[in-house]
Coordinates of C-alpha atoms in Angstrom, one line a residue:
G1 CA 0.0 0.0 0.0
S2 CA 1.0 3.7 -0.2
E3 CA 3.3 4.8 2.6
V4 CA 1.9 7.6 4.7
T5 CA 4.6 9.9 6.2
P6 CA 3.7 10.5 9.8
K7 CA 3.5 14.2 10.8
P8 CA 6.4 15.1 13.1
V9 CA 4.9 14.9 16.6
R10 CA 6.1 17.2 19.3
K11 CA 7.0 15.1 22.3
R12 CA 4.3 15.4 25.0
G13 CA 5.3 17.8 27.6
T14 CA 7.8 19.7 25.5
V15 CA 7.1 23.2 24.2
N16 CA 9.1 26.3 23.2
R17 CA 8.5 30.0 23.5
D18 CA 7.4 30.4 19.8
A19 CA 4.8 27.6 20.2
I20 CA 3.4 29.2 23.3
M21 CA 3.2 32.6 21.7
N22 CA 1.5 31.2 18.6
V23 CA -1.2 29.4 20.5
A24 CA -1.7 32.1 23.2
S25 CA -1.9 35.0 20.6
V26 CA -4.7 33.1 18.6
M27 CA -6.6 32.7 21.9
F28 CA -6.1 36.3 22.9
R29 CA -7.4 37.4 19.5
E30 CA -10.3 35.0 19.4
R31 CA -11.6 35.0 22.9
G32 CA -9.9 38.0 24.5
Y33 CA -6.9 38.3 26.7
D34 CA -8.9 38.4 30.0
R35 CA -10.9 35.3 29.0
T36 CA -7.8 33.2 28.3
S37 CA -6.1 31.5 31.2
L38 CA -2.7 29.9 31.4
D39 CA -4.6 26.6 31.9
D40 CA -6.4 27.1 28.6
I41 CA -3.0 27.8 26.9
A42 CA -1.4 24.7 28.5
K43 CA -4.4 22.5 27.6
A44 CA -4.3 23.7 23.9
L45 CA -0.6 22.8 23.8
H46 CA -1.0 19.5 25.6
V47 CA 1.5 20.5 28.3
T48 CA 1.3 21.2 32.0
K49 CA 1.2 24.7 33.4
P50 CA 4.7 24.3 34.9
S51 CA 5.9 23.8 31.3
L52 CA 4.7 27.2 30.5
Y53 CA 6.3 28.7 33.7
Y54 CA 9.6 27.4 32.5
H55 CA 9.4 29.9 29.6
F56 CA 7.2 32.7 30.9
S57 CA 6.5 34.0 34.3
S58 CA 2.9 34.9 33.7
K59 CA 0.2 35.4 31.0
E60 CA 1.1 39.0 30.8
D61 CA 4.7 38.0 30.1
I62 CA 3.5 36.1 27.0
L63 CA 1.5 39.1 25.9
L64 CA 4.6 41.4 26.3
A65 CA 6.8 38.9 24.4
C66 CA 4.3 39.0 21.5
I67 CA 4.3 42.8 21.5
E68 CA 8.1 43.0 21.6
T69 CA 8.4 40.5 18.8
G70 CA 5.8 42.4 16.8
Y71 CA 7.6 45.7 17.2
A72 CA 11.1 44.3 16.5
L73 CA 9.9 42.6 13.3
F74 CA 8.0 45.6 12.1
K75 CA 11.1 47.8 12.6
Q76 CA 13.2 45.3 10.7
W77 CA 10.7 45.2 7.8
L78 CA 10.7 49.0 7.6
E79 CA 14.5 49.2 7.6
E80 CA 14.7 46.6 4.8
R81 CA 12.0 48.2 2.7
D82 CA 12.4 51.9 3.4
R83 CA 13.9 54.1 0.7
L84 CA 15.0 57.3 2.3
E85 CA 15.3 59.1 -1.0
A86 CA 11.7 58.3 -1.9
S87 CA 8.8 60.8 -1.4
G88 CA 6.9 61.0 1.9
K89 CA 3.9 59.5 0.0
E90 CA 5.9 56.5 -1.2
R91 CA 7.4 56.0 2.3
L92 CA 3.9 56.2 3.8
A93 CA 2.8 53.4 1.4
I94 CA 5.8 51.3 2.5
F95 CA 4.8 51.8 6.2
I96 CA 1.1 50.9 5.5
F97 CA 2.0 47.8 3.5
S98 CA 4.3 46.6 6.4
Y99 CA 1.8 47.5 9.1
V100 CA -1.0 45.6 7.3
E101 CA 1.3 42.6 7.0
L102 CA 2.0 42.8 10.8
L103 CA -1.7 42.8 11.7
K104 CA -2.4 39.8 9.5
D105 CA -0.1 37.7 11.8
N106 CA -1.7 36.5 15.1
V107 CA 1.4 36.8 17.2
L108 CA 2.5 40.2 15.8
S109 CA -1.0 41.7 15.8
V110 CA -1.0 41.5 19.6
L111 CA 0.9 44.8 19.2
V112 CA -2.6 46.5 19.1
S113 CA -3.6 45.1 22.5
D114 CA -5.9 46.7 24.9
E115 CA -3.7 48.3 27.5
R116 CA -6.4 48.3 30.2
V117 CA -5.6 44.6 30.8
M118 CA -2.0 45.4 31.6
S119 CA -0.1 46.1 34.9
D120 CA 1.5 49.6 35.2
P121 CA 5.0 48.5 34.2
S122 CA 3.7 46.7 31.2
K123 CA 1.5 49.7 30.2
E124 CA 4.6 51.8 30.3
L125 CA 6.5 49.5 27.9
Y126 CA 3.5 49.1 25.6
R127 CA 3.0 52.9 25.4
R128 CA 6.6 53.3 24.5
Y129 CA 6.2 51.0 21.5
K130 CA 3.0 52.8 20.5
R131 CA 4.8 56.2 20.7
L132 CA 7.6 54.8 18.5
L133 CA 5.2 53.4 15.9
H134 CA 3.3 56.7 15.9
Q135 CA 6.5 58.7 15.4
E136 CA 7.5 56.5 12.5
L137 CA 4.2 57.3 10.8
V138 CA 4.3 61.0 11.7
D139 CA 7.8 61.3 10.2
R140 CA 6.5 60.0 6.9
L141 CA 3.5 62.3 6.9
E142 CA 5.8 65.3 7.7
A143 CA 8.2 64.3 4.9
G144 CA 5.3 64.2 2.5
H145 CA 4.0 67.5 3.7
R146 CA 7.5 69.0 3.2
D147 CA 8.1 67.5 -0.3
G148 CA 4.6 68.3 -1.5
S149 CA 3.6 64.7 -2.1
L150 CA 1.0 64.8 0.7
K151 CA -1.6 67.3 2.0
A152 CA -0.8 66.6 5.6
S153 CA -0.6 69.6 7.9
D154 CA -2.0 68.1 11.2
T155 CA 0.2 65.1 11.1
R156 CA -0.4 64.0 14.7
H157 CA -4.1 63.6 14.3
L158 CA -3.9 62.3 10.8
A159 CA -1.6 59.5 12.2
F160 CA -4.2 58.7 14.9
A161 CA -6.9 58.4 12.2
I162 CA -4.7 56.1 10.0
F163 CA -3.9 53.8 12.9
G164 CA -7.6 53.8 14.0
M165 CA -8.6 52.7 10.5
I166 CA -6.0 50.0 10.1
N167 CA -6.0 48.7 13.7
W168 CA -9.6 47.7 13.3
M169 CA -8.3 44.9 11.0
V170 CA -7.9 42.7 14.0
N171 CA -11.7 42.6 14.3
W172 CA -12.3 41.7 10.7
P173 CA -13.8 38.3 9.8
P174 CA -11.0 35.7 9.0
A175 CA -11.9 35.6 5.3
E176 CA -11.3 39.3 5.0
I177 CA -8.1 39.5 6.9
N178 CA -6.7 36.5 4.9
R179 CA -6.9 38.5 1.7
P180 CA -3.4 39.3 0.2
T181 CA -1.5 42.0 2.0
T182 CA -1.2 44.1 -1.2
E183 CA -4.9 44.0 -1.8
I184 CA -5.8 45.3 1.7
A185 CA -2.9 47.9 1.7
E186 CA -4.0 49.2 -1.7
Q187 CA -7.6 49.7 -0.4
F188 CA -6.3 51.7 2.6
L189 CA -4.0 53.7 0.3
N190 CA -6.7 54.5 -2.2
L191 CA -8.9 55.7 0.6
L192 CA -6.2 57.9 2.0
F193 CA -4.9 59.2 -1.3
D194 CA -8.2 59.6 -3.3
G195 CA -11.0 59.5 -0.7
I196 CA -14.4 58.2 -1.6
A197 CA -16.2 61.4 -2.8
V198 CA -16.8 62.0 -6.5
D199 CA -15.6 65.4 -7.5

């Protein structure tokens, strides 16, 4: 008969940080951070709770690890794709494409968590990442304003509006969020650059 290659099985009771972050972030996204317990995460991974404690000190620790990974990767993508000689408008498009890609990933999209569930030290760290992200976007809007490629005078509020629009992606139905990054990013960019009114 035909040979069936067995799927590689993770040894029961063994788990690594990435596996924990993958499972936990899906649960945070689907049922909410506060409605997910360490027991739920351990059960989903078929490990005991002490196995989780070996890698993370708490549920919040997992959340922060996802946020830190998200920000670090986003920064790396921006550095790889950014063209400093390009117009502000083009650099804004690079930012939005990368940000959409970030939000399509369960682990990385935790970057838009609800800070009300966090302890004060974690809130501080989270707000720092949010400020850095905000500044990256504002810099591009200001560059576009300076070089005439964007009509963006109130860059701070415009940045809030752009994040508000794109961050809502985490609430989209799976079929929508699974569309190609380019398709989703184009839609946001058309909305930003052309609006929806007919002249």
